[in-house]
Tab-separated table of C-alpha atoms in Angstrom:
chain	number	residue	atom	x	y	z
A	1227	MET	CA	76.285	-135.114	60.617
A	1228	ASN	CA	75.885	-136.673	57.957
A	1229	VAL	CA	72.464	-135.100	56.996
A	1230	PRO	CA	72.010	-136.011	52.420
A	1231	GLU	CA	70.398	-133.425	50.346
A	1232	ASP	CA	68.274	-136.292	48.542
A	1233	LEU	CA	65.940	-137.256	50.589
A	1234	ARG	CA	63.028	-135.411	52.866
A	1235	TYR	CA	63.026	-135.736	57.262
A	1236	ALA	CA	60.465	-135.951	59.268
A	1237	GLU	CA	60.457	-134.271	62.727
A	1238	THR	CA	61.346	-137.930	64.557
A	1239	HIS	CA	63.924	-138.608	63.038
A	1240	GLU	CA	62.413	-140.315	60.601
A	1241	TRP	CA	63.950	-140.623	56.601
A	1242	ILE	CA	63.034	-141.074	52.761
A	1243	ARG	CA	63.625	-141.192	50.315
A	1244	VAL	CA	61.008	-141.223	47.129
A	1245	GLU	CA	60.990	-143.299	43.936
A	1246	GLY	CA	57.432	-142.347	42.190
A	1247	ASP	CA	55.125	-143.891	44.142
A	1248	THR	CA	57.213	-145.675	46.537
A	1249	GLY	CA	59.390	-144.533	49.541
A	1250	THR	CA	62.253	-146.127	50.823
A	1251	VAL	CA	62.435	-145.242	54.664
A	1252	GLY	CA	65.030	-144.867	57.465
A	1253	ILE	CA	66.014	-143.499	60.216
A	1254	THR	CA	68.368	-140.784	60.447
A	1255	ASP	CA	72.426	-140.526	61.396
A	1256	HIS	CA	71.367	-138.115	63.845
A	1257	ALA	CA	68.655	-140.671	65.030
A	1258	GLN	CA	70.834	-143.666	65.134
A	1259	ASN	CA	74.438	-142.138	66.902
A	1260	GLU	CA	71.801	-140.906	69.834
A	1261	LEU	CA	70.011	-145.051	70.138
A	1262	THR	CA	74.108	-146.335	69.985
A	1263	ASP	CA	74.531	-149.722	69.373
A	1264	ILE	CA	70.995	-151.469	67.217
A	1265	VAL	CA	70.515	-155.153	68.468
A	1266	TYR	CA	67.402	-155.337	67.471
A	1267	VAL	CA	64.582	-154.140	64.990
A	1268	ASP	CA	61.254	-155.113	64.452
A	1269	PRO	CA	60.230	-154.041	61.036
A	1270	PRO	CA	56.623	-153.176	60.550
A	1271	LYS	CA	54.332	-156.491	57.859
A	1272	ALA	CA	54.286	-156.101	54.119
A	1273	GLY	CA	51.117	-155.009	53.710
A	1274	THR	CA	50.098	-152.379	56.829
A	1275	LYS	CA	48.486	-149.374	55.811
A	1276	LEU	CA	49.976	-146.515	57.978
A	1277	ALA	CA	49.137	-142.774	58.768
A	1278	ALA	CA	51.833	-140.294	58.852
A	1279	GLY	CA	52.469	-139.656	62.408
A	1280	GLN	CA	51.321	-143.454	64.065
A	1281	PRO	CA	53.878	-146.484	65.022
A	1282	ALA	CA	55.242	-148.345	62.413
A	1283	ALA	CA	58.358	-149.683	63.070
A	1284	VAL	CA	60.923	-150.067	66.607
A	1285	VAL	CA	64.315	-150.189	67.351
A	1286	GLU	CA	66.171	-151.081	70.059
A	1287	SER	CA	69.670	-149.916	71.554
A	1288	VAL	CA	71.872	-151.137	74.036
A	1289	LYS	CA	70.645	-147.775	75.672
A	1290	ALA	CA	66.399	-148.239	75.018
A	1291	ALA	CA	63.979	-149.280	72.335
A	1292	SER	CA	62.082	-146.255	70.561
A	1293	ASP	CA	58.801	-146.077	68.778
A	1294	ILE	CA	59.871	-145.570	64.500
A	1295	TYR	CA	56.993	-143.083	63.096
A	1296	SER	CA	56.327	-142.482	59.328
A	1297	PRO	CA	56.651	-139.907	58.295
A	1298	VAL	CA	53.627	-140.391	55.689
A	1299	ASP	CA	50.506	-142.181	55.094
A	1300	GLY	CA	50.571	-145.101	52.544
A	1301	GLU	CA	51.170	-148.849	52.973
A	1302	VAL	CA	54.308	-151.020	53.542
A	1303	THR	CA	55.338	-152.624	50.636
A	1304	GLU	CA	58.966	-154.213	51.446
A	1305	VAL	CA	61.084	-154.837	54.864
A	1306	ASN	CA	64.744	-154.992	54.811
A	1307	THR	CA	65.030	-158.615	55.895
A	1308	SER	CA	68.627	-158.087	56.650
A	1309	LEU	CA	67.847	-156.118	59.405
A	1310	ALA	CA	66.455	-159.990	61.168
A	1311	ASP	CA	70.481	-161.170	60.701
A	1312	ASN	CA	72.471	-157.744	61.035
A	1313	PRO	CA	70.147	-155.013	63.005
A	1314	SER	CA	73.422	-152.892	63.100
A	1315	LEU	CA	73.825	-152.097	59.878
A	1316	VAL	CA	70.963	-149.196	60.767
A	1317	ASN	CA	74.314	-147.887	62.805
A	1318	THR	CA	76.953	-148.803	59.755
A	1319	SER	CA	74.935	-147.476	56.700
A	1320	PRO	CA	71.204	-145.461	57.892
A	1321	TYR	CA	71.000	-143.884	54.697
A	1322	GLY	CA	71.940	-147.576	52.773
A	1323	GLU	CA	71.733	-150.651	53.584
A	1324	GLY	CA	70.620	-150.123	57.097
A	1325	TRP	CA	67.274	-148.561	54.701
A	1326	LEU	CA	63.829	-150.174	57.711
A	1327	PHE	CA	60.935	-150.079	54.650
A	1328	LYS	CA	59.008	-149.246	51.593
A	1329	VAL	CA	55.553	-148.042	51.807
A	1330	ARG	CA	53.444	-147.004	48.838
A	1331	LEU	CA	52.259	-143.480	48.710
A	1332	THR	CA	48.418	-142.209	48.876
A	1333	ASN	CA	49.560	-139.143	49.380
A	1334	PRO	CA	52.420	-138.403	47.213
A	1335	ALA	CA	52.343	-134.448	48.643
A	1336	GLN	CA	52.711	-134.996	51.604
A	1337	THR	CA	56.281	-135.120	51.283
A	1338	ALA	CA	56.795	-131.677	50.858
A	1339	SER	CA	54.598	-130.709	54.579
A	1340	LEU	CA	58.362	-132.706	55.583
A	1341	LYS	CA	61.986	-131.035	56.561
A	1342	SER	CA	63.824	-130.035	53.857
A	1343	PRO	CA	68.103	-131.102	55.115
A	1344	ALA	CA	68.927	-127.960	55.553
A	1345	ASP	CA	65.660	-127.006	58.032
A	1346	TYR	CA	66.262	-130.828	59.249
A	1347	ARG	CA	70.447	-130.380	60.175
A	1348	ALA	CA	69.216	-126.718	61.558
A	1349	GLN	CA	66.607	-128.940	64.207
A	1350	ILE	CA	69.420	-131.579	65.019
A	1351	GLY	CA	72.421	-128.392	65.728
């Protein structure tokens, strides 16, 4: 299973890539594999204020609908509009074109409490 070294991970299988005060959020390769074919993504709206652990989006697959939780506190600055026409990007490129939303971090130190790649690999076995 692909677990990039430059990301932090939530227990609930979201990843975040932090650049400056902005975090890009998506679901992990493991999560998309468990969900199987993604058929719909309901991202948060830009401007939405999120708290860590709060439901932020919904991803629906042929198997189930799943809440996606924000890994950090912050405000949504951008959503991946490409997913409206092509939700399967979450399956084909979970760490690239399949990102879900970007959030302006209100507590950047919070990312230190997320899992390292090694810790996440241990979680998923």
